[in-house]
Short mmCIF file of C-alpha atoms in Angstrom, two decimals:
data_model
loop_
_atom_site.label_atom_id
_atom_site.label_comp_id
_atom_site.label_asym_id
_atom_site.label_seq_id
_atom_site.Cartn_x
_atom_site.Cartn_y
_atom_site.Cartn_z
CA UNK G 21 79.53 106.65 217.17
CA UNK G 22 79.57 102.94 218.02
CA UNK G 23 81.48 102.29 221.26
CA UNK G 24 84.05 99.49 221.32
CA UNK G 25 82.16 97.42 223.91
CA UNK G 26 78.94 97.74 221.88
CA UNK G 27 80.75 96.56 218.74
CA UNK G 28 82.80 93.70 220.16
CA UNK G 29 80.90 92.90 223.37
CA UNK G 30 78.07 90.74 221.95
CA UNK G 31 80.43 88.60 219.79
CA UNK G 32 82.68 88.09 222.82
CA UNK G 33 79.76 87.20 225.07
CA UNK G 34 78.44 84.80 222.42
CA UNK G 35 81.70 82.87 222.65
CA UNK G 36 81.70 82.95 226.46
CA UNK G 37 78.08 81.72 226.73
CA UNK G 38 78.83 78.93 224.28
CA UNK G 39 81.96 77.93 226.24
CA UNK G 40 80.04 77.93 229.53
CA UNK G 41 77.56 75.57 227.88
CA UNK G 42 80.43 73.28 226.89
CA UNK G 43 81.89 73.62 230.40
CA UNK G 44 78.59 72.45 231.91
CA UNK G 45 78.41 69.44 229.60
CA UNK G 46 82.00 68.42 230.34
CA UNK G 47 81.49 68.96 234.07
CA UNK G 48 78.29 66.87 234.04
CA UNK G 49 80.02 63.78 232.62
CA UNK G 50 83.06 64.00 234.90
CA UNK G 51 82.88 62.11 238.23
CA UNK G 52 82.85 64.18 241.39
CA UNK G 53 85.98 64.37 243.52
CA UNK G 54 85.59 61.74 246.30
CA UNK G 55 86.29 64.11 249.24
CA UNK G 56 83.77 66.69 248.04
CA UNK G 57 81.19 64.01 247.24
CA UNK G 58 81.39 62.61 250.76
CA UNK G 59 81.02 66.11 252.24
CA UNK G 60 77.87 66.65 250.16
CA UNK G 61 76.39 63.29 251.20
CA UNK G 62 76.54 64.42 254.79
CA UNK G 63 74.23 67.36 254.21
CA UNK G 64 72.19 66.62 251.00
CA UNK G 65 70.01 63.74 249.82
CA UNK G 66 71.73 61.52 247.27
CA UNK G 67 68.84 61.96 244.84
CA UNK G 68 69.43 65.74 244.77
CA UNK G 69 73.17 65.31 244.10
CA UNK G 70 72.60 62.94 241.18
CA UNK G 71 69.73 65.01 239.80
CA UNK G 72 71.90 68.15 239.88
CA UNK G 73 74.34 66.45 237.50
CA UNK G 74 71.53 65.90 234.96
CA UNK G 75 70.33 69.47 235.36
CA UNK G 76 73.84 70.85 234.74
CA UNK G 77 73.91 68.92 231.44
CA UNK G 78 70.51 70.34 230.49
CA UNK G 79 71.64 73.89 231.36
CA UNK G 80 74.72 73.43 229.18
CA UNK G 81 72.57 72.29 226.27
CA UNK G 82 70.29 75.35 226.60
CA UNK G 83 73.22 77.79 226.86
CA UNK G 84 74.68 76.47 223.62
CA UNK G 85 71.30 77.00 221.93
CA UNK G 86 70.93 80.54 223.28
CA UNK G 87 74.40 81.69 222.19
CA UNK G 88 73.00 82.57 218.72
CA UNK G 89 70.54 85.01 220.28
CA UNK G 90 73.38 86.67 222.21
CA UNK G 91 75.16 87.25 218.89
CA UNK G 92 72.05 89.08 217.63
CA UNK G 93 71.95 91.31 220.74
CA UNK G 94 68.57 89.89 221.79
CA UNK G 95 67.51 91.20 225.18
CA UNK G 96 65.47 88.08 225.89
CA UNK G 97 68.56 85.95 225.12
CA UNK G 98 70.56 87.97 227.66
CA UNK G 99 67.96 87.35 230.38
CA UNK G 100 67.71 83.65 229.53
CA UNK G 101 71.48 83.33 229.65
CA UNK G 102 71.68 85.26 232.92
CA UNK G 103 69.11 82.96 234.57
CA UNK G 104 70.80 79.83 233.21
CA UNK G 105 74.20 81.04 234.44
CA UNK G 106 72.87 81.58 237.97
CA UNK G 107 71.29 78.13 237.89
CA UNK G 108 74.56 76.69 236.62
CA UNK G 109 76.44 78.06 239.64
CA UNK G 110 73.87 76.55 242.03
CA UNK G 111 73.72 73.07 240.47
CA UNK G 112 77.47 72.83 239.86
CA UNK G 113 77.87 73.32 243.61
CA UNK G 114 75.08 70.84 244.43
CA UNK G 115 76.44 68.08 242.20
CA UNK G 116 79.96 68.07 243.57
CA UNK G 117 81.03 71.34 245.20
CA UNK G 118 82.56 72.34 241.84
CA UNK G 119 83.57 75.84 242.88
CA UNK G 120 86.06 76.13 239.99
CA UNK G 121 83.17 76.06 237.50
CA UNK G 122 81.18 78.40 239.74
CA UNK G 123 84.02 80.95 239.80
CA UNK G 124 84.40 80.87 236.00
CA UNK G 125 80.65 81.26 235.47
CA UNK G 126 80.54 84.11 238.04
CA UNK G 127 83.22 85.94 236.04
CA UNK G 128 81.17 85.54 232.87
CA UNK G 129 78.11 86.89 234.72
CA UNK G 130 80.16 89.96 235.66
CA UNK G 131 80.98 90.52 231.98
CA UNK G 132 77.29 90.02 231.12
CA UNK G 133 76.23 92.72 233.56
CA UNK G 134 78.81 95.14 232.12
CA UNK G 135 77.61 94.48 228.55
CA UNK G 136 73.87 94.59 229.31
CA UNK G 137 73.36 98.07 227.71
CA UNK G 138 74.54 96.60 224.37
CA UNK G 139 71.56 94.25 224.25
CA UNK G 140 68.84 96.35 222.68
CA UNK G 141 67.26 93.93 220.18
CA UNK G 142 63.63 93.47 221.08
CA UNK G 143 61.71 90.28 220.44
CA UNK G 144 58.93 89.80 217.94
CA UNK G 145 55.79 89.80 220.12
CA UNK G 146 53.63 87.71 217.76
CA UNK G 147 56.45 85.14 217.60
CA UNK G 148 56.92 85.30 221.40
CA UNK G 149 53.22 84.61 221.91
CA UNK G 150 53.40 81.76 219.42
CA UNK G 151 56.49 80.39 221.19
CA UNK G 152 54.70 80.50 224.56
CA UNK G 153 51.75 78.63 223.06
CA UNK G 154 54.16 76.08 221.63
CA UNK G 155 55.89 75.72 225.00
CA UNK G 156 52.54 75.01 226.65
CA UNK G 157 51.72 72.48 223.93
CA UNK G 158 55.13 70.79 224.30
CA UNK G 159 54.64 70.47 228.08
CA UNK G 160 51.09 69.09 227.74
CA UNK G 161 52.01 66.63 224.98
CA UNK G 162 55.00 65.35 226.96
CA UNK G 163 52.89 64.98 230.11
CA UNK G 164 50.20 63.08 228.21
CA UNK G 165 52.79 60.86 226.53
CA UNK G 166 54.63 60.28 229.80
CA UNK G 167 51.55 59.43 231.86
CA UNK G 168 50.27 57.06 229.17
CA UNK G 169 53.68 55.41 228.81
CA UNK G 170 54.23 54.87 232.53
CA UNK G 171 50.70 53.46 232.84
CA UNK G 172 51.39 50.94 230.05
CA UNK G 173 54.73 49.97 231.63
CA UNK G 174 52.95 49.10 234.90
CA UNK G 175 49.97 47.34 233.30
CA UNK G 176 51.70 43.99 232.49
CA UNK G 177 52.85 43.81 236.11
CA UNK G 178 49.33 44.24 237.43
CA UNK G 179 50.46 47.34 239.30
CA UNK G 180 48.30 50.42 239.04
CA UNK G 181 49.76 53.39 240.94
CA UNK G 182 47.81 56.62 241.11
CA UNK G 183 47.76 59.29 238.39
CA UNK G 184 49.93 61.38 240.72
CA UNK G 185 52.69 58.76 240.59
CA UNK G 186 52.60 58.65 236.76
CA UNK G 187 52.71 62.44 236.66
CA UNK G 188 55.59 62.60 239.15
CA UNK G 189 57.61 60.04 237.16
CA UNK G 190 57.01 62.03 233.98
CA UNK G 191 58.29 65.26 235.54
CA UNK G 192 61.25 63.42 237.04
CA UNK G 193 62.32 62.27 233.59
CA UNK G 194 61.60 65.58 231.83
CA UNK G 195 63.80 67.42 234.30
CA UNK G 196 66.48 64.74 234.52
CA UNK G 197 65.72 63.75 238.11
CA UNK G 198 66.38 60.24 239.40
CA UNK G 199 63.83 57.51 238.71
CA UNK G 200 63.19 54.02 240.20
CA UNK G 201 65.63 51.21 239.28
CA UNK G 202 62.81 49.28 237.60
CA UNK G 203 62.85 51.71 234.68
CA UNK G 204 66.61 51.37 234.31
CA UNK G 205 66.71 47.55 234.26
CA UNK G 206 63.71 47.07 231.94
CA UNK G 207 64.72 47.25 228.24
CA UNK G 208 61.33 48.56 227.03
CA UNK G 209 61.24 51.08 229.87
CA UNK G 210 64.67 52.43 228.89
CA UNK G 211 63.47 52.85 225.30
CA UNK G 212 60.36 54.72 226.46
CA UNK G 213 62.36 57.02 228.77
CA UNK G 214 64.79 57.84 225.95
CA UNK G 215 61.89 58.65 223.62
CA UNK G 216 60.29 60.91 226.25
CA UNK G 217 63.59 62.71 226.74
CA UNK G 218 64.04 63.12 222.96
CA UNK G 219 60.54 64.59 222.57
CA UNK G 220 61.12 67.01 225.43
CA UNK G 221 64.54 68.17 224.19
CA UNK G 222 63.30 68.59 220.60
CA UNK G 223 60.33 70.61 221.80
CA UNK G 224 62.56 72.85 223.91
CA UNK G 225 64.89 73.35 220.96
CA UNK G 226 62.03 74.55 218.72
CA UNK G 227 60.73 76.91 221.43
CA UNK G 228 64.18 78.43 222.04
CA UNK G 229 64.68 78.97 218.30
CA UNK G 230 61.34 80.77 218.09
CA UNK G 231 62.17 82.98 221.08
CA UNK G 232 65.44 84.05 219.46
CA UNK G 233 64.22 84.71 215.94
CA UNK G 234 64.67 88.26 214.60
CA UNK G 235 61.72 90.60 214.39
CA UNK G 236 59.73 90.02 211.21
CA UNK G 237 58.39 93.14 209.57
CA UNK G 238 54.72 92.54 208.77
CA UNK G 239 53.45 95.97 207.93
CA UNK G 240 52.87 97.58 204.58
CA UNK G 241 54.20 101.06 203.91
CA UNK G 242 51.71 103.72 204.90
CA UNK G 243 50.44 105.94 202.10
CA UNK G 244 51.45 109.02 204.08
CA UNK G 245 55.05 107.74 204.37
CA UNK G 246 55.16 106.98 200.65
CA UNK G 247 54.00 110.50 199.84
CA UNK G 248 56.67 111.97 202.14
CA UNK G 249 59.31 109.81 200.43
CA UNK G 250 58.17 110.89 196.96
CA UNK G 251 58.51 114.55 197.97
CA UNK G 252 61.99 113.95 199.39
CA UNK G 253 63.02 112.06 196.24
CA UNK G 254 61.85 114.88 193.97
CA UNK G 255 63.77 117.44 195.99
CA UNK G 256 66.98 115.52 196.71
CA UNK G 257 67.17 112.43 194.46
CA UNK G 258 70.65 112.13 192.92
CA UNK G 259 71.04 108.43 192.11
CA UNK G 260 69.95 105.99 189.43
CA UNK G 261 68.29 103.93 192.19
CA UNK G 262 65.96 106.61 193.56
CA UNK G 263 63.02 105.63 191.37
CA UNK G 264 63.19 102.03 192.60
CA UNK G 265 63.29 103.03 196.28
CA UNK G 266 59.64 104.05 195.90
CA UNK G 267 58.42 100.67 194.62
CA UNK G 268 56.14 98.54 196.76
CA UNK G 269 58.73 95.80 197.42
CA UNK G 270 60.58 98.22 199.73
CA UNK G 271 59.87 99.29 203.29
CA UNK G 272 60.49 102.90 204.25
CA UNK G 273 62.30 104.29 207.27
CA UNK G 274 61.76 108.04 207.63
CA UNK G 275 63.70 110.15 210.11
CA UNK G 276 62.07 112.07 212.95
CA UNK G 277 62.17 115.36 211.03
CA UNK G 278 60.64 113.74 207.88
CA UNK G 279 63.47 115.16 205.78
CA UNK G 280 65.25 111.90 204.82
CA UNK G 281 64.25 108.32 204.13
CA UNK G 282 65.80 104.89 203.71
CA UNK G 283 64.29 102.19 201.48
CA UNK G 284 65.06 98.64 202.55
CA UNK G 285 63.94 95.04 202.53
CA UNK G 286 64.23 92.58 205.40
CA UNK G 287 65.88 89.26 204.55
CA UNK G 288 66.06 87.08 207.66
CA UNK G 289 68.05 89.09 210.19
CA UNK G 290 69.48 91.47 207.56
CA UNK G 291 67.97 94.82 206.56
CA UNK G 292 69.19 95.43 202.99
CA UNK G 293 69.04 99.12 202.06
CA UNK G 294 68.86 100.08 198.40
CA UNK G 295 71.54 102.69 197.85
CA UNK G 296 72.23 105.56 200.24
CA UNK G 297 69.69 107.39 202.39
CA UNK G 298 67.78 110.01 200.39
CA UNK G 299 67.62 113.57 201.62
CA UNK G 300 69.72 116.69 202.19
CA UNK G 301 73.39 116.01 202.91
CA UNK G 302 73.21 117.48 206.40
CA UNK G 303 70.51 114.98 207.43
CA UNK G 304 72.13 111.76 206.17
CA UNK G 305 74.42 111.21 209.17
CA UNK G 306 71.47 111.43 211.55
CA UNK G 307 69.22 109.00 209.67
CA UNK G 308 72.02 106.44 209.35
CA UNK G 309 72.47 106.57 213.14
CA UNK G 310 68.70 106.28 213.67
CA UNK G 311 68.46 103.34 211.28
CA UNK G 312 71.36 101.47 212.90
CA UNK G 313 69.66 101.83 216.30
CA UNK G 314 66.36 100.73 214.76
CA UNK G 315 68.05 97.62 213.34
CA UNK G 316 69.74 96.91 216.68
CA UNK G 317 66.35 97.09 218.35
CA UNK G 318 64.96 94.49 215.93
CA UNK G 319 67.97 92.17 215.92
CA UNK G 320 68.83 93.03 212.30
CA UNK G 321 72.16 93.73 210.61
CA UNK G 322 72.02 96.93 208.49
CA UNK G 323 73.49 96.50 204.99
CA UNK G 324 73.63 99.24 202.35
CA UNK G 325 73.75 98.05 198.72
CA UNK G 326 75.24 100.15 195.88
CA UNK G 327 76.53 103.01 198.01
CA UNK G 328 78.03 106.02 196.22
CA UNK G 329 81.71 106.84 196.86
CA UNK G 330 80.71 110.41 197.81
CA UNK G 331 79.03 109.09 200.96
CA UNK G 332 81.61 106.62 202.27
CA UNK G 333 82.68 109.01 205.00
CA UNK G 334 79.17 108.82 206.50
CA UNK G 335 79.51 105.09 207.14
CA UNK G 336 83.10 105.21 208.33
CA UNK G 337 81.94 107.17 211.37
CA UNK G 338 79.96 104.12 212.48
CA UNK G 339 82.83 101.66 211.87
CA UNK G 340 80.85 99.79 209.21
CA UNK G 341 82.67 97.51 206.77
CA UNK G 342 83.10 98.39 203.09
CA UNK G 343 83.32 96.08 200.08
CA UNK G 344 83.69 97.19 196.45
CA UNK G 345 81.01 95.40 194.38
CA UNK G 346 81.27 96.90 190.90
CA UNK G 347 81.04 100.04 188.81
CA UNK G 348 78.19 101.94 187.25
CA UNK G 349 78.68 102.88 183.60
CA UNK G 350 77.75 106.43 182.53
CA UNK G 351 78.20 107.50 178.90
CA UNK G 352 79.25 111.18 178.87
CA UNK G 353 77.10 112.72 176.19
CA UNK G 354 78.90 116.07 175.93
CA UNK G 355 82.02 114.40 174.57
CA UNK G 356 80.36 111.46 172.80
CA UNK G 357 81.52 111.23 169.18
CA UNK G 358 81.22 108.19 166.91
CA UNK G 359 83.93 109.24 164.51
CA UNK G 360 87.19 107.31 164.31
CA UNK G 361 88.23 103.72 163.79
CA UNK G 362 87.22 102.40 167.22
CA UNK G 363 83.55 103.24 166.53
CA UNK G 364 83.47 101.62 163.10
CA UNK G 365 81.67 98.46 164.20
CA UNK G 366 78.90 100.40 165.99
CA UNK G 367 78.50 102.75 162.99
CA UNK G 368 78.11 99.65 160.81
CA UNK G 369 75.43 98.36 163.21
CA UNK G 370 73.42 101.56 162.78
CA UNK G 371 73.72 101.39 159.01
CA UNK G 372 72.82 97.68 158.85
CA UNK G 373 69.60 98.07 160.84
CA UNK G 374 68.65 101.17 158.86
CA UNK G 375 69.05 99.22 155.60
CA UNK G 376 66.93 96.37 156.96
CA UNK G 377 64.04 98.73 157.64
CA UNK G 378 64.30 98.95 161.42
CA UNK G 379 63.54 102.21 163.19
CA UNK G 380 63.30 103.48 166.75
CA UNK G 381 60.13 105.04 168.12
CA UNK G 382 59.91 107.11 171.30
CA UNK G 383 56.66 106.77 173.24
CA UNK G 384 55.92 109.52 175.73
CA UNK G 385 54.05 108.85 179.00
CA UNK G 386 51.34 108.08 179.73
CA UNK G 387 51.61 105.13 177.34
CA UNK G 388 48.48 103.84 175.62
CA UNK G 389 47.20 100.31 176.26
CA UNK G 390 48.27 99.01 172.82
CA UNK G 391 51.91 100.10 173.34
CA UNK G 392 51.97 98.56 176.82
CA UNK G 393 50.59 95.28 175.48
CA UNK G 394 53.21 95.07 172.70
CA UNK G 395 56.00 95.62 175.24
CA UNK G 396 54.41 93.06 177.58
CA UNK G 397 54.47 90.36 174.89
CA UNK G 398 58.19 91.03 174.27
CA UNK G 399 58.87 90.97 178.03
CA UNK G 400 57.10 87.66 178.60
CA UNK G 401 58.91 86.02 175.69
CA UNK G 402 62.26 87.37 176.90
CA UNK G 403 61.69 86.05 180.43
CA UNK G 404 60.62 82.65 179.11
CA UNK G 405 63.71 82.12 176.99
CA UNK G 406 66.00 83.56 179.66
CA UNK G 407 64.64 80.90 182.00
CA UNK G 408 64.36 83.29 184.92
CA UNK G 409 62.05 85.52 186.91
CA UNK G 410 61.92 89.25 187.44
CA UNK G 411 64.81 90.33 189.67
CA UNK G 412 63.26 93.34 191.45
CA UNK G 413 64.82 95.29 194.37
CA UNK G 414 67.50 97.28 192.48
CA UNK G 415 65.60 96.87 189.21
CA UNK G 416 62.02 97.26 188.15
CA UNK G 417 59.79 94.47 186.89
CA UNK G 418 57.17 94.59 184.18
CA UNK G 419 54.09 96.27 185.58
CA UNK G 420 51.38 97.68 183.34
CA UNK G 421 50.81 100.56 185.74
CA UNK G 422 54.49 101.38 186.29
CA UNK G 423 55.59 101.26 182.66
CA UNK G 424 52.79 103.65 181.67
CA UNK G 425 54.66 106.33 183.65
CA UNK G 426 57.95 105.87 181.75
CA UNK G 427 59.40 106.95 178.44
CA UNK G 428 59.57 103.89 176.19
CA UNK G 429 61.95 103.35 173.28
CA UNK G 430 60.98 100.57 170.85
CA UNK G 431 62.68 99.07 167.84
CA UNK G 432 60.07 98.44 165.14
CA UNK G 433 59.53 97.92 161.46
CA UNK G 434 57.11 99.73 159.18
CA UNK G 435 54.45 97.07 159.77
CA UNK G 436 54.37 98.11 163.43
CA UNK G 437 55.87 94.89 164.81
CA UNK G 438 57.99 95.56 167.92
CA UNK G 439 61.28 93.65 168.23
CA UNK G 440 62.84 95.24 171.30
CA UNK G 441 62.24 97.92 173.89
CA UNK G 442 63.78 99.78 176.80
CA UNK G 443 61.94 101.90 179.32
CA UNK G 444 63.66 104.94 180.83
CA UNK G 445 62.96 105.85 184.44
CA UNK G 446 63.02 109.26 186.18
CA UNK G 447 66.44 110.43 187.38
CA UNK G 448 65.21 113.46 189.36
CA UNK G 449 68.20 115.81 189.89
CA UNK G 450 70.62 113.86 187.70
CA UNK G 451 70.91 115.08 184.12
CA UNK G 452 70.94 111.55 182.76
CA UNK G 453 68.81 109.05 180.94
CA UNK G 454 68.57 105.65 182.61
CA UNK G 455 67.08 102.47 181.10
CA UNK G 456 65.52 99.84 183.32
CA UNK G 457 64.18 96.82 181.40
CA UNK G 458 65.99 96.12 178.11
CA UNK G 459 64.25 93.24 176.37
CA UNK G 460 63.97 91.79 172.87
CA UNK G 461 62.15 88.99 171.04
CA UNK G 462 63.81 85.73 170.10
CA UNK G 463 63.67 86.35 166.32
CA UNK G 464 65.60 89.62 166.63
CA UNK G 465 68.87 90.00 164.66
CA UNK G 466 72.13 90.20 166.62
CA UNK G 467 73.11 93.73 167.57
CA UNK G 468 69.61 95.10 168.03
CA UNK G 469 70.35 96.35 171.57
CA UNK G 470 73.38 98.24 170.25
CA UNK G 471 71.06 99.80 167.68
CA UNK G 472 68.65 100.77 170.47
CA UNK G 473 71.33 102.19 172.78
CA UNK G 474 73.09 104.19 170.09
CA UNK G 475 69.81 105.84 169.16
CA UNK G 476 69.11 106.53 172.83
CA UNK G 477 72.56 108.14 173.22
CA UNK G 478 71.99 110.38 170.19
CA UNK G 479 68.47 111.28 171.44
CA UNK G 480 69.57 112.28 174.95
CA UNK G 481 72.60 114.14 173.58
CA UNK G 482 70.26 116.17 171.36
CA UNK G 483 68.03 116.85 174.41
CA UNK G 484 71.02 118.35 176.25
CA UNK G 485 71.42 115.71 178.96
CA UNK G 486 74.88 115.07 180.37
CA UNK G 487 74.88 111.27 180.44
CA UNK G 488 73.23 107.95 179.72
CA UNK G 489 73.40 105.66 182.75
CA UNK G 490 73.86 102.02 181.69
CA UNK G 491 73.63 100.69 185.24
CA UNK G 492 75.88 98.54 187.38
CA UNK G 493 78.44 96.13 185.98
CA UNK G 494 78.72 93.86 189.05
CA UNK G 495 82.23 93.00 190.26
CA UNK G 496 83.85 94.88 187.38
CA UNK G 497 87.02 96.92 187.89
CA UNK G 498 88.00 94.62 190.76
CA UNK G 499 91.36 95.54 192.20
CA UNK G 500 91.08 99.20 191.25
CA UNK G 501 89.48 100.18 194.55
CA UNK G 502 91.02 100.07 198.00
CA UNK G 503 89.92 96.83 199.64
CA UNK G 504 91.42 93.87 201.46
CA UNK G 505 93.59 91.36 199.63
CA UNK G 506 91.23 88.45 200.23
CA UNK G 507 88.10 90.44 199.37
CA UNK G 508 89.72 91.53 196.11
CA UNK G 509 90.62 87.93 195.27
CA UNK G 510 87.07 86.75 196.01
CA UNK G 511 85.50 89.50 193.90
CA UNK G 512 87.86 88.81 191.02
CA UNK G 513 87.12 85.06 191.17
CA UNK G 514 83.35 85.63 191.09
CA UNK G 515 83.75 88.10 188.23
CA UNK G 516 85.70 85.61 186.13
CA UNK G 517 83.72 82.45 186.87
CA UNK G 518 80.09 83.13 187.77
CA UNK G 519 77.02 84.39 185.91
CA UNK G 520 77.99 86.53 182.90
CA UNK G 521 79.47 89.45 184.81
CA UNK G 522 82.40 89.73 182.42
CA UNK G 523 80.14 89.73 179.35
CA UNK G 524 77.92 92.41 180.89
CA UNK G 525 80.95 94.57 181.57
CA UNK G 526 82.26 94.16 178.03
CA UNK G 527 78.87 95.05 176.54
CA UNK G 528 78.80 98.33 178.45
CA UNK G 529 82.51 99.05 177.99
CA UNK G 530 82.13 99.32 174.22
CA UNK G 531 80.43 102.71 174.72
CA UNK G 532 83.50 104.11 176.50
CA UNK G 533 81.61 105.12 179.66
CA UNK G 534 82.86 106.76 182.80
CA UNK G 535 83.04 104.11 185.52
CA UNK G 536 81.71 105.10 188.96
CA UNK G 537 82.50 102.67 191.82
CA UNK G 538 79.74 101.25 194.01
CA UNK G 539 80.07 99.64 197.42
CA UNK G 540 78.38 97.28 199.82
CA UNK G 541 78.40 98.63 203.41
#
């Protein structure tokens, strides 16, 4: 179970770190109180007091940058913030005995220490090494630029201080320390100092962003893990998505007992899981907990796409959010009957294509090269005129090797020309047929996919299967599932106005399917 402080602590601390950054910036531009300033002058050099003001501004800038890493539970961001907070207390006191700011920051540090166990996200070591190399390069480039610039500023005056002086002036400016009045009164010198400061700040910004980036998964799935997942899928697969969880565009997370697996893809700082975990029911709770911890350790947000309603209780235990995203259409073959007035149009479609000499041909795996090539030509033409690319992830894409493994249904004429096809993927323990790619050539008569599907329904009904799975109708049935008012409104708006979600739903609805809700967790 996720504890309250683990759930709400990092977002709260993100806000607090950001506000401390703002506090530092505001404090840096405000003049010191006269009494306190005079007390400081008695014990500290004036240069240190003025320099502390610049450093407080710099610390505020860095804290604002680091707040994003706090939100992602990055351990390195916590340590950076902790060090910057301590420095903020010191320099707020040095610049003007600002104990009010110091007290506020001390309170935030106390909250940080309490929430430290919540920060488990590790950093990406290759990126960290790259960031350190960049930091070194930024420092060296700024030093070179600074030394050269200060040398050129002195040259017209015939003054040639030592390299040490140029180097000292460069570091003074990089770290916001005081510099000689000459640089302030000279117009060109002010421009140069501003440019040096801009280079330094920009370089620091890039380095901080690199330090706080989420872990990037760089490894391919091991063959041994893929074989384990295939065995688990064959024994426990009960979803139309199982076949696609084993494709090479997914990464696999297998539990310690090797009894369950999760197929996912990393997108930025989000780990998108395809469907539910696969495995025996008693092991699903454990692998979800393992995967959430794994994501926390990498700075990722776990997201489960197309979750079955049967498994919602598993996610509720971890206080994850639920959003209804559509319904999957399953034609119930036991009760399927094309008699009656409502089926007249589809009966006419069957008769029309029969009269025109079209027929359906079932090709059993493994498919021969000629059949694969004919389907490939149709697929390429379909993609070209659709003006899009293969979608992947929750769908397959045309692969000569993959399609050889599938049953293929083609619509042809006696001359052997193929006009349309659909490949049907394994459903493991579900007694259903399930098409993946459904594609047709441009010169195909209207209604050819209805002709194909009706023949598929009759074929699977004859084979004794219980259903034909027509896949997800995204955003359909909005408002029929328990969800928030605003989420329902958003889903309904997208359904009505974007893509062709409504048309896709209506195409599938004509077969009077059973609608099964699917969720995003």
